[in-house]
Amino acid sequence: MSEESVKDKPLKIDYTPPAKSWLEPAVDFRKGNYGYPASSKHEMYLGLENPREWHPPEKDWKLPKDWKEIILKGMEDRLSRYRSFRLFLDICVRCGACADKCHFFIGSGDPKNMPVLRTELLRSVYRKYFTLSGKVFGKLAGARELTEEVLKEWFYYFFQCTECRRCSVFCPYGIDTCEITMMGRELLNLVGCNINWVVEPASNSYRTGNHLGIPPHAFKSTIDFAIDEIKEITGIDVEVPINRKGAEILFISPSADYFGSPHWYTFLGYLLLFHEIGLDYTWSTYASEGGNFGFFHSADLAKRLNAKIYSEAKRLKVKWILGGECGHMWRVIHQFMDTFNGPAEFLEEPVSSITGTHFDNAKSTKMVHICEFTADLIKNEKLKLDPGRNDKWKVTYHDSCNVSRGMGLLEEPRYILQNVCNEFYEMPDNTIRERTFCCGSGAGLGSDENMETRLRGGFPRANAVKYVQEQYGVNLLSCICAIDKATLPPLLEYWVPGVEVAGVHELVGNALILRGEKERTTNLRGEPLAQGEPLDSPA
Amino acid sequence: MGLWYSISGVLALLLLVLIGVGGIRLYSVFGIFIPYLAVILFIFGFVYRVLKWASSPVPFHIPTVSGQQKSLPWIKADSIDSPYTTGGVVKRLALDILLFRSLLKNEKVELEAPHRLLFRTSTLLWLGAMAFHWSLLVVVLRHLRFFLEPVPSALVVLQRLDSILQNLMPIIYISDVILLIALGYLFFRRVIYPQVKYISLPSDYFVLLGIAGIVISGILMRLIYKVDLVQVKEWIMAMLRFRPVSPKGVNLFFYVHLFFVSLLAAYFPLSKLMHMPGIFLSPTKNLRNTSRNDRHVNPWDHEVKVHTYDEYEDEFRDSMKEAGVPVEKE
């Protein structure tokens, strides 16, 4: 396996650019650096273009005969539909400020991972076919013919971008490579070039409601399992309503929360919290996925998947929607959902029935982030918390790209953390908040076959974690993104052994003192509590 | 490679104007026809490009958020980096346009050890860009005195301030000196830093060399090969009245200066220089971060195929019933 070969020898990072000009397309599909192509079964289920069996390292990609016309027409179409696309292709001055802002460049040294060059891969083709200077001056103006080699390069590098928007923060014009990558992927889709870890989860979400393809009875049994586990840990019976009509709130979270690890403990945290405050809410099996893998494919597929949330809210006649810990799910909800599938006039402006707080910032979309919700509960002293139950952990917080740069949710999770744990340490300023580094596995890159790319992309994040580990003995990285929770553990195991990953609401669940609970002897992971236990002092 | 193309290109153009004017005396071509053409190309090209951008809609509400959102009343929101009012957006844009605030955030990443990163604040590019753009603005404003009669007093003051060092040196403008140094920096960073060199295109060097041609010919005219400024002004006023005459009492350096200005003006709309109007339209910068309370409408929004609840229940009804999950149809 590629993963093992990577672990055997340390990754080399060299920032010296190669001698050959980037204008010459060259891509080497080395194992560990690309995702497997989308399976035709799932492409067909979703009705996507050119479903077939193919493999990137092979010469023949089985493209449609008129693939070039398709791409160029698709480009023209998108230039007229997206101002961002046309503008960002036109105004870059190649100042290079973005170059060392991309985690993939920092971890690989591959110059085509500099945001400016990632975009030039597409921009060069734009110049050739859509600009006067490119048509007249050709290569001198940085214009390139669209060839199969160029297309292969697009595939390689647009699936080596996690759409994290960090470059956009540093660009003097706000050029957002995420927009370019999204367009690049849309164009690749037109000729059937996408990866399976985007298409299969999207197809599963479309059919079963969640990306793991979990049918309703399995969803129900996993919830029953959680109820049992909570009973064991706290002695409390929690009720978990599913598809209940007339609830006040529909709760949507990424499906990994109820199937992945360490997501699971965050899931327990939600259930404890909702029980304790007596929230009138429901889960849904039809909309059992907050994450939107369609977003990594195309705007249309994102919209198709996102439609379920409002449609289910309408069917269940809820008043508003609460959303769990997830990164790109929140980018879609914050910046796209209302436009995609709104207006949600059948819903009401969100008001916390526990504190009476009006969430004015969600007046139109009518969906509130759980960190906003919980921070409000804590501020209004509606929760009894014992941060000592998290004393096992020295905690740091990883801002997920999408909730920071796509939303600006920075202080809410920090406020919660400061109330639920005693030792909290920030990573260096260059690596948090709007400058946060991606986990390196978002936007559909979180599969195993591209492990080298992931480890390289995650290196800057891991490097900052290592810093707080050495400085303060940090042993827990908290975050509010399902992809982070899935992909940071192997990343940290490689770069910073000894640091675990947890969701913020796992720590809330640990600290939360429930009415009528038995004395807790373990945290939600079933590990003995460090404090108040006669048999502690494990060190 | 791109560098040498650009240098030879600029030299060829220089030769062109030297032969054209000095050799075969095409005064009206270089003094009337080309400047007019350049202005027309500039204006129409500029407007065309901006309208072209404006004609593509902004389908989604995608500000790049770089600060705390406005959410709960007791959490201090960042009114500039996560602007929630139009005033905030204006401030954000103004800071970026006037002070290049995003560049000020720049930091350099280095490998301290094979697997250890070091972040250094790096303000040199910001400094170079600020020096370049602001001194260029002062130079352009100074030139307005050739176009306006009477010359506004503000311009006279600006000129006096800019030449405040003339007691120490021959009449030299501070802005000229800064502009040359900044140009030198912007040029040599493209040659020296391997990564910047790698991303640089011939057109990137060409623009810098072209501007250098303008600045150097301008300074030479001022210091050594003096031209009669009264004659220059008369020529400009005549051009503005559309009763053009070839400039008199001027030497070759004036034509070089004028030719490079014309070239750059004509080239402007075709090039990355359009970043100047472009930033105003940048949807990541010019939108408020109020995406959840102000509905944004996509003008080309279209229907997409969705998997309805009914379709879903039809497939999973048995499974739902088995699990005791409520269904619509028994």
PDB file of N, CA, C and O in Angstrom, chain A residues 211-275:
ATOM      1  N   HIS A 211     -23.718   9.955   3.217  1.00  0.00           N
ATOM      2  CA  HIS A 211     -22.658   9.579   2.283  1.00  0.00           C
ATOM      3  C   HIS A 211     -22.129   8.182   2.501  1.00  0.00           C
ATOM      4  O   HIS A 211     -21.462   7.614   1.648  1.00  0.00           O
ATOM      5  N   LEU A 212     -22.436   7.610   3.673  1.00  0.00           N
ATOM      6  CA  LEU A 212     -21.955   6.262   3.931  1.00  0.00           C
ATOM      7  C   LEU A 212     -22.914   5.200   3.392  1.00  0.00           C
ATOM      8  O   LEU A 212     -22.621   4.012   3.435  1.00  0.00           O
ATOM      9  N   GLY A 213     -24.061   5.657   2.917  1.00  0.00           N
ATOM     10  CA  GLY A 213     -25.027   4.714   2.351  1.00  0.00           C
ATOM     11  C   GLY A 213     -25.769   3.920   3.410  1.00  0.00           C
ATOM     12  O   GLY A 213     -26.150   2.767   3.182  1.00  0.00           O
ATOM     13  N   ILE A 214     -25.968   4.515   4.559  1.00  0.00           N
ATOM     14  CA  ILE A 214     -26.615   3.798   5.663  1.00  0.00           C
ATOM     15  C   ILE A 214     -28.136   3.837   5.497  1.00  0.00           C
ATOM     16  O   ILE A 214     -28.724   4.909   5.443  1.00  0.00           O
ATOM     17  N   PRO A 215     -28.768   2.662   5.421  1.00  0.00           N
ATOM     18  CA  PRO A 215     -30.230   2.640   5.310  1.00  0.00           C
ATOM     19  C   PRO A 215     -30.886   2.972   6.658  1.00  0.00           C
ATOM     20  O   PRO A 215     -30.232   2.892   7.702  1.00  0.00           O
ATOM     21  N   PRO A 216     -32.183   3.329   6.639  1.00  0.00           N
ATOM     22  CA  PRO A 216     -32.841   3.820   7.860  1.00  0.00           C
ATOM     23  C   PRO A 216     -32.743   2.880   9.067  1.00  0.00           C
ATOM     24  O   PRO A 216     -32.514   3.349  10.181  1.00  0.00           O
ATOM     25  N   HIS A 217     -32.873   1.572   8.830  1.00  0.00           N
ATOM     26  CA  HIS A 217     -32.863   0.692  10.021  1.00  0.00           C
ATOM     27  C   HIS A 217     -31.475   0.671  10.666  1.00  0.00           C
ATOM     28  O   HIS A 217     -31.342   0.580  11.880  1.00  0.00           O
ATOM     29  N   ALA A 218     -30.438   0.796   9.840  1.00  0.00           N
ATOM     30  CA  ALA A 218     -29.084   0.824  10.408  1.00  0.00           C
ATOM     31  C   ALA A 218     -28.842   2.137  11.139  1.00  0.00           C
ATOM     32  O   ALA A 218     -28.175   2.186  12.176  1.00  0.00           O
ATOM     33  N   PHE A 219     -29.421   3.189  10.601  1.00  0.00           N
ATOM     34  CA  PHE A 219     -29.339   4.485  11.270  1.00  0.00           C
ATOM     35  C   PHE A 219     -29.986   4.385  12.643  1.00  0.00           C
ATOM     36  O   PHE A 219     -29.442   4.806  13.664  1.00  0.00           O
ATOM     37  N   LYS A 220     -31.158   3.763  12.665  1.00  0.00           N
ATOM     38  CA  LYS A 220     -31.882   3.611  13.928  1.00  0.00           C
ATOM     39  C   LYS A 220     -31.062   2.763  14.905  1.00  0.00           C
ATOM     40  O   LYS A 220     -30.966   3.093  16.089  1.00  0.00           O
ATOM     41  N   SER A 221     -30.451   1.683  14.419  1.00  0.00           N
ATOM     42  CA  SER A 221     -29.749   0.834  15.377  1.00  0.00           C
ATOM     43  C   SER A 221     -28.482   1.500  15.897  1.00  0.00           C
ATOM     44  O   SER A 221     -28.092   1.276  17.044  1.00  0.00           O
ATOM     45  N   THR A 222     -27.859   2.348  15.079  1.00  0.00           N
ATOM     46  CA  THR A 222     -26.681   3.040  15.599  1.00  0.00           C
ATOM     47  C   THR A 222     -27.104   4.041  16.678  1.00  0.00           C
ATOM     48  O   THR A 222     -26.415   4.239  17.682  1.00  0.00           O
ATOM     49  N   ILE A 223     -28.277   4.632  16.485  1.00  0.00           N
ATOM     50  CA  ILE A 223     -28.766   5.544  17.516  1.00  0.00           C
ATOM     51  C   ILE A 223     -29.099   4.778  18.801  1.00  0.00           C
ATOM     52  O   ILE A 223     -28.778   5.213  19.907  1.00  0.00           O
ATOM     53  N   ASP A 224     -29.706   3.601  18.647  1.00  0.00           N
ATOM     54  CA  ASP A 224     -30.001   2.789  19.837  1.00  0.00           C
ATOM     55  C   ASP A 224     -28.719   2.431  20.584  1.00  0.00           C
ATOM     56  O   ASP A 224     -28.673   2.422  21.811  1.00  0.00           O
ATOM     57  N   PHE A 225     -27.700   2.159  19.799  1.00  0.00           N
ATOM     58  CA  PHE A 225     -26.410   1.818  20.392  1.00  0.00           C
ATOM     59  C   PHE A 225     -25.873   2.999  21.204  1.00  0.00           C
ATOM     60  O   PHE A 225     -25.374   2.836  22.317  1.00  0.00           O
ATOM     61  N   ALA A 226     -26.035   4.197  20.640  1.00  0.00           N
ATOM     62  CA  ALA A 226     -25.581   5.407  21.344  1.00  0.00           C
ATOM     63  C   ALA A 226     -26.371   5.596  22.637  1.00  0.00           C
ATOM     64  O   ALA A 226     -25.811   5.959  23.675  1.00  0.00           O
ATOM     65  N   ILE A 227     -27.658   5.331  22.563  1.00  0.00           N
ATOM     66  CA  ILE A 227     -28.502   5.477  23.759  1.00  0.00           C
ATOM     67  C   ILE A 227     -28.005   4.548  24.865  1.00  0.00           C
ATOM     68  O   ILE A 227     -27.875   4.941  26.032  1.00  0.00           O
ATOM     69  N   ASP A 228     -27.671   3.313  24.473  1.00  0.00           N
ATOM     70  CA  ASP A 228     -27.150   2.347  25.457  1.00  0.00           C
ATOM     71  C   ASP A 228     -25.833   2.828  26.048  1.00  0.00           C
ATOM     72  O   ASP A 228     -25.592   2.719  27.250  1.00  0.00           O
ATOM     73  N   GLU A 229     -24.993   3.337  25.175  1.00  0.00           N
ATOM     74  CA  GLU A 229     -23.679   3.762  25.639  1.00  0.00           C
ATOM     75  C   GLU A 229     -23.810   4.929  26.623  1.00  0.00           C
ATOM     76  O   GLU A 229     -23.102   4.988  27.632  1.00  0.00           O
ATOM     77  N   ILE A 230     -24.719   5.835  26.305  1.00  0.00           N
ATOM     78  CA  ILE A 230     -24.938   6.976  27.189  1.00  0.00           C
ATOM     79  C   ILE A 230     -25.475   6.501  28.543  1.00  0.00           C
ATOM     80  O   ILE A 230     -25.074   6.980  29.603  1.00  0.00           O
ATOM     81  N   LYS A 231     -26.340   5.544  28.495  1.00  0.00           N
ATOM     82  CA  LYS A 231     -26.904   4.984  29.734  1.00  0.00           C
ATOM     83  C   LYS A 231     -25.778   4.434  30.597  1.00  0.00           C
ATOM     84  O   LYS A 231     -25.723   4.644  31.804  1.00  0.00           O
ATOM     85  N   GLU A 232     -24.886   3.721  29.945  1.00  0.00           N
ATOM     86  CA  GLU A 232     -23.771   3.102  30.666  1.00  0.00           C
ATOM     87  C   GLU A 232     -22.866   4.154  31.311  1.00  0.00           C
ATOM     88  O   GLU A 232     -22.452   4.013  32.449  1.00  0.00           O
ATOM     89  N   ILE A 233     -22.603   5.219  30.570  1.00  0.00           N
ATOM     90  CA  ILE A 233     -21.654   6.223  31.063  1.00  0.00           C
ATOM     91  C   ILE A 233     -22.286   7.147  32.097  1.00  0.00           C
ATOM     92  O   ILE A 233     -21.662   7.522  33.079  1.00  0.00           O
ATOM     93  N   THR A 234     -23.566   7.502  31.874  1.00  0.00           N
ATOM     94  CA  THR A 234     -24.174   8.539  32.721  1.00  0.00           C
ATOM     95  C   THR A 234     -25.342   8.035  33.552  1.00  0.00           C
ATOM     96  O   THR A 234     -25.828   8.738  34.439  1.00  0.00           O
ATOM     97  N   GLY A 235     -25.836   6.871  33.209  1.00  0.00           N
ATOM     98  CA  GLY A 235     -27.014   6.375  33.901  1.00  0.00           C
ATOM     99  C   GLY A 235     -28.300   7.022  33.434  1.00  0.00           C
ATOM    100  O   GLY A 235     -29.365   6.811  34.016  1.00  0.00           O
ATOM    101  N   ILE A 236     -28.214   7.801  32.378  1.00  0.00           N
ATOM    102  CA  ILE A 236     -29.381   8.555  31.911  1.00  0.00           C
ATOM    103  C   ILE A 236     -29.956   7.909  30.648  1.00  0.00           C
ATOM    104  O   ILE A 236     -29.209   7.460  29.776  1.00  0.00           O
ATOM    105  N   ASP A 237     -31.283   7.888  30.572  1.00  0.00           N
ATOM    106  CA  ASP A 237     -31.946   7.457  29.342  1.00  0.00           C
ATOM    107  C   ASP A 237     -32.226   8.676  28.487  1.00  0.00           C
ATOM    108  O   ASP A 237     -33.014   9.543  28.885  1.00  0.00           O
ATOM    109  N   VAL A 238     -31.596   8.757  27.332  1.00  0.00           N
ATOM    110  CA  VAL A 238     -31.901   9.890  26.462  1.00  0.00           C
ATOM    111  C   VAL A 238     -32.871   9.439  25.375  1.00  0.00           C
ATOM    112  O   VAL A 238     -32.893   8.270  24.985  1.00  0.00           O
ATOM    113  N   GLU A 239     -33.661  10.381  24.932  1.00  0.00           N
ATOM    114  CA  GLU A 239     -34.601  10.076  23.866  1.00  0.00           C
ATOM    115  C   GLU A 239     -34.059  10.693  22.579  1.00  0.00           C
ATOM    116  O   GLU A 239     -33.583  11.838  22.609  1.00  0.00           O
ATOM    117  N   VAL A 240     -34.103   9.944  21.504  1.00  0.00           N
ATOM    118  CA  VAL A 240     -33.567  10.466  20.250  1.00  0.00           C
ATOM    119  C   VAL A 240     -34.623  10.324  19.149  1.00  0.00           C
ATOM    120  O   VAL A 240     -34.766   9.265  18.554  1.00  0.00           O
ATOM    121  N   PRO A 241     -35.375  11.370  18.933  1.00  0.00           N
ATOM    122  CA  PRO A 241     -36.458  11.282  17.948  1.00  0.00           C
ATOM    123  C   PRO A 241     -35.941  11.249  16.516  1.00  0.00           C
ATOM    124  O   PRO A 241     -34.981  11.958  16.175  1.00  0.00           O
ATOM    125  N   ILE A 242     -36.580  10.409  15.701  1.00  0.00           N
ATOM    126  CA  ILE A 242     -36.195  10.314  14.286  1.00  0.00           C
ATOM    127  C   ILE A 242     -37.428  10.588  13.422  1.00  0.00           C
ATOM    128  O   ILE A 242     -38.496  10.024  13.668  1.00  0.00           O
ATOM    129  N   ASN A 243     -37.281  11.408  12.418  1.00  0.00           N
ATOM    130  CA  ASN A 243     -38.368  11.734  11.470  1.00  0.00           C
ATOM    131  C   ASN A 243     -39.658  12.104  12.195  1.00  0.00           C
ATOM    132  O   ASN A 243     -40.749  11.712  11.788  1.00  0.00           O
ATOM    133  N   ARG A 244     -39.527  12.859  13.281  1.00  0.00           N
ATOM    134  CA  ARG A 244     -40.715  13.199  14.060  1.00  0.00           C
ATOM    135  C   ARG A 244     -41.326  14.486  13.532  1.00  0.00           C
ATOM    136  O   ARG A 244     -40.677  15.538  13.535  1.00  0.00           O
ATOM    137  N   LYS A 245     -42.558  14.402  13.097  1.00  0.00           N
ATOM    138  CA  LYS A 245     -43.223  15.604  12.576  1.00  0.00           C
ATOM    139  C   LYS A 245     -43.590  16.545  13.710  1.00  0.00           C
ATOM    140  O   LYS A 245     -43.966  16.106  14.801  1.00  0.00           O
ATOM    141  N   GLY A 246     -43.501  17.836  13.433  1.00  0.00           N
ATOM    142  CA  GLY A 246     -43.956  18.831  14.395  1.00  0.00           C
ATOM    143  C   GLY A 246     -42.933  19.195  15.452  1.00  0.00           C
ATOM    144  O   GLY A 246     -43.233  19.977  16.348  1.00  0.00           O
ATOM    145  N   ALA A 247     -41.732  18.627  15.350  1.00  0.00           N
ATOM    146  CA  ALA A 247     -40.681  19.047  16.278  1.00  0.00           C
ATOM    147  C   ALA A 247     -40.349  20.513  15.977  1.00  0.00           C
ATOM    148  O   ALA A 247     -40.612  21.003  14.876  1.00  0.00           O
ATOM    149  N   GLU A 248     -39.754  21.175  16.955  1.00  0.00           N
ATOM    150  CA  GLU A 248     -39.424  22.575  16.716  1.00  0.00           C
ATOM    151  C   GLU A 248     -38.219  22.691  15.777  1.00  0.00           C
ATOM    152  O   GLU A 248     -38.144  23.561  14.930  1.00  0.00           O
ATOM    153  N   ILE A 249     -37.280  21.773  15.984  1.00  0.00           N
ATOM    154  CA  ILE A 249     -35.998  21.905  15.287  1.00  0.00           C
ATOM    155  C   ILE A 249     -35.651  20.615  14.556  1.00  0.00           C
ATOM    156  O   ILE A 249     -35.828  19.513  15.079  1.00  0.00           O
ATOM    157  N   LEU A 250     -35.158  20.777  13.324  1.00  0.00           N
ATOM    158  CA  LEU A 250     -34.555  19.650  12.614  1.00  0.00           C
ATOM    159  C   LEU A 250     -33.057  19.737  12.834  1.00  0.00           C
ATOM    160  O   LEU A 250     -32.457  20.789  12.604  1.00  0.00           O
ATOM    161  N   PHE A 251     -32.461  18.646  13.300  1.00  0.00           N
ATOM    162  CA  PHE A 251     -31.017  18.654  13.509  1.00  0.00           C
ATOM    163  C   PHE A 251     -30.327  17.879  12.398  1.00  0.00           C
ATOM    164  O   PHE A 251     -30.668  16.739  12.101  1.00  0.00           O
ATOM    165  N   ILE A 252     -29.358  18.553  11.773  1.00  0.00           N
ATOM    166  CA  ILE A 252     -28.618  17.940  10.665  1.00  0.00           C
ATOM    167  C   ILE A 252     -27.145  17.929  11.019  1.00  0.00           C
ATOM    168  O   ILE A 252     -26.584  18.959  11.400  1.00  0.00           O
ATOM    169  N   SER A 253     -26.536  16.767  10.896  1.00  0.00           N
ATOM    170  CA  SER A 253     -25.089  16.748  11.131  1.00  0.00           C
ATOM    171  C   SER A 253     -24.453  15.850  10.078  1.00  0.00           C
ATOM    172  O   SER A 253     -25.138  15.111   9.391  1.00  0.00           O
ATOM    173  N   PRO A 254     -23.142  15.931   9.926  1.00  0.00           N
ATOM    174  CA  PRO A 254     -22.505  15.022   8.967  1.00  0.00           C
ATOM    175  C   PRO A 254     -22.687  13.587   9.424  1.00  0.00           C
ATOM    176  O   PRO A 254     -22.642  13.301  10.615  1.00  0.00           O
ATOM    177  N   SER A 255     -22.893  12.686   8.491  1.00  0.00           N
ATOM    178  CA  SER A 255     -23.220  11.307   8.871  1.00  0.00           C
ATOM    179  C   SER A 255     -22.054  10.617   9.561  1.00  0.00           C
ATOM    180  O   SER A 255     -22.256   9.665  10.310  1.00  0.00           O
ATOM    181  N   ALA A 256     -20.857  11.113   9.337  1.00  0.00           N
ATOM    182  CA  ALA A 256     -19.707  10.502  10.012  1.00  0.00           C
ATOM    183  C   ALA A 256     -19.877  10.599  11.521  1.00  0.00           C
ATOM    184  O   ALA A 256     -19.346   9.771  12.266  1.00  0.00           O
ATOM    185  N   ASP A 257     -20.638  11.596  11.978  1.00  0.00           N
ATOM    186  CA  ASP A 257     -20.831  11.765  13.418  1.00  0.00           C
ATOM    187  C   ASP A 257     -21.411  10.521  14.062  1.00  0.00           C
ATOM    188  O   ASP A 257     -21.103  10.206  15.202  1.00  0.00           O
ATOM    189  N   TYR A 258     -22.293   9.842  13.353  1.00  0.00           N
ATOM    190  CA  TYR A 258     -22.884   8.660  13.982  1.00  0.00           C
ATOM    191  C   TYR A 258     -22.292   7.360  13.458  1.00  0.00           C
ATOM    192  O   TYR A 258     -22.802   6.295  13.695  1.00  0.00           O
ATOM    193  N   PHE A 259     -21.198   7.438  12.681  1.00  0.00           N
ATOM    194  CA  PHE A 259     -20.572   6.194  12.236  1.00  0.00           C
ATOM    195  C   PHE A 259     -19.057   6.206  12.332  1.00  0.00           C
ATOM    196  O   PHE A 259     -18.430   5.161  12.332  1.00  0.00           O
ATOM    197  N   GLY A 260     -18.477   7.404  12.409  1.00  0.00           N
ATOM    198  CA  GLY A 260     -17.019   7.468  12.388  1.00  0.00           C
ATOM    199  C   GLY A 260     -16.452   7.585  13.791  1.00  0.00           C
ATOM    200  O   GLY A 260     -17.158   7.810  14.765  1.00  0.00           O
ATOM    201  N   SER A 261     -15.149   7.446  13.865  1.00  0.00           N
ATOM    202  CA  SER A 261     -14.462   7.661  15.126  1.00  0.00           C
ATOM    203  C   SER A 261     -13.307   8.609  14.825  1.00  0.00           C
ATOM    204  O   SER A 261     -12.628   8.418  13.828  1.00  0.00           O
ATOM    205  N   PRO A 262     -13.110   9.643  15.619  1.00  0.00           N
ATOM    206  CA  PRO A 262     -13.705   9.986  16.922  1.00  0.00           C
ATOM    207  C   PRO A 262     -14.986  10.815  16.851  1.00  0.00           C
ATOM    208  O   PRO A 262     -15.394  11.373  17.865  1.00  0.00           O
ATOM    209  N   HIS A 263     -15.620  10.874  15.697  1.00  0.00           N
ATOM    210  CA  HIS A 263     -16.856  11.650  15.573  1.00  0.00           C
ATOM    211  C   HIS A 263     -17.909  11.194  16.579  1.00  0.00           C
ATOM    212  O   HIS A 263     -18.708  11.976  17.073  1.00  0.00           O
ATOM    213  N   TRP A 264     -17.906   9.883  16.791  1.00  0.00           N
ATOM    214  CA  TRP A 264     -18.935   9.253  17.617  1.00  0.00           C
ATOM    215  C   TRP A 264     -19.117   9.944  18.967  1.00  0.00           C
ATOM    216  O   TRP A 264     -20.242  10.138  19.448  1.00  0.00           O
ATOM    217  N   TYR A 265     -18.000  10.348  19.553  1.00  0.00           N
ATOM    218  CA  TYR A 265     -18.087  10.935  20.899  1.00  0.00           C
ATOM    219  C   TYR A 265     -18.702  12.326  20.833  1.00  0.00           C
ATOM    220  O   TYR A 265     -19.335  12.782  21.793  1.00  0.00           O
ATOM    221  N   THR A 266     -18.519  12.990  19.716  1.00  0.00           N
ATOM    222  CA  THR A 266     -19.196  14.273  19.505  1.00  0.00           C
ATOM    223  C   THR A 266     -20.697  14.029  19.390  1.00  0.00           C
ATOM    224  O   THR A 266     -21.510  14.779  19.924  1.00  0.00           O
ATOM    225  N   PHE A 267     -21.030  12.968  18.697  1.00  0.00           N
ATOM    226  CA  PHE A 267     -22.427  12.572  18.535  1.00  0.00           C
ATOM    227  C   PHE A 267     -23.058  12.336  19.923  1.00  0.00           C
ATOM    228  O   PHE A 267     -24.144  12.832  20.229  1.00  0.00           O
ATOM    229  N   LEU A 268     -22.338  11.617  20.772  1.00  0.00           N
ATOM    230  CA  LEU A 268     -22.850  11.404  22.139  1.00  0.00           C
ATOM    231  C   LEU A 268     -23.012  12.749  22.843  1.00  0.00           C
ATOM    232  O   LEU A 268     -23.974  12.974  23.579  1.00  0.00           O
ATOM    233  N   GLY A 269     -22.059  13.634  22.592  1.00  0.00           N
ATOM    234  CA  GLY A 269     -22.119  14.976  23.181  1.00  0.00           C
ATOM    235  C   GLY A 269     -23.393  15.714  22.788  1.00  0.00           C
ATOM    236  O   GLY A 269     -24.067  16.312  23.618  1.00  0.00           O
ATOM    237  N   TYR A 270     -23.723  15.651  21.477  1.00  0.00           N
ATOM    238  CA  TYR A 270     -24.972  16.303  21.028  1.00  0.00           C
ATOM    239  C   TYR A 270     -26.160  15.731  21.801  1.00  0.00           C
ATOM    240  O   TYR A 270     -27.024  16.459  22.280  1.00  0.00           O
ATOM    241  N   LEU A 271     -26.209  14.397  21.849  1.00  0.00           N
ATOM    242  CA  LEU A 271     -27.388  13.747  22.425  1.00  0.00           C
ATOM    243  C   LEU A 271     -27.541  14.122  23.903  1.00  0.00           C
ATOM    244  O   LEU A 271     -28.651  14.366  24.378  1.00  0.00           O
ATOM    245  N   LEU A 272     -26.418  14.169  24.611  1.00  0.00           N
ATOM    246  CA  LEU A 272     -26.460  14.563  26.021  1.00  0.00           C
ATOM    247  C   LEU A 272     -26.952  15.997  26.162  1.00  0.00           C
ATOM    248  O   LEU A 272     -27.804  16.302  27.005  1.00  0.00           O
ATOM    249  N   LEU A 273     -26.414  16.866  25.335  1.00  0.00           N
ATOM    250  CA  LEU A 273     -26.778  18.277  25.406  1.00  0.00           C
ATOM    251  C   LEU A 273     -28.271  18.460  25.131  1.00  0.00           C
ATOM    252  O   LEU A 273     -28.983  19.131  25.889  1.00  0.00           O
ATOM    253  N   PHE A 274     -28.756  17.836  24.056  1.00  0.00           N
ATOM    254  CA  PHE A 274     -30.164  18.015  23.691  1.00  0.00           C
ATOM    255  C   PHE A 274     -31.081  17.447  24.769  1.00  0.00           C
ATOM    256  O   PHE A 274     -32.134  18.002  25.063  1.00  0.00           O
ATOM    257  N   HIS A 275     -30.637  16.341  25.371  1.00  0.00           N
ATOM    258  CA  HIS A 275     -31.427  15.762  26.453  1.00  0.00           C
ATOM    259  C   HIS A 275     -31.496  16.724  27.638  1.00  0.00           C
ATOM    260  O   HIS A 275     -32.577  16.998  28.175  1.00  0.00           O
TER     261      HIS A 275
END
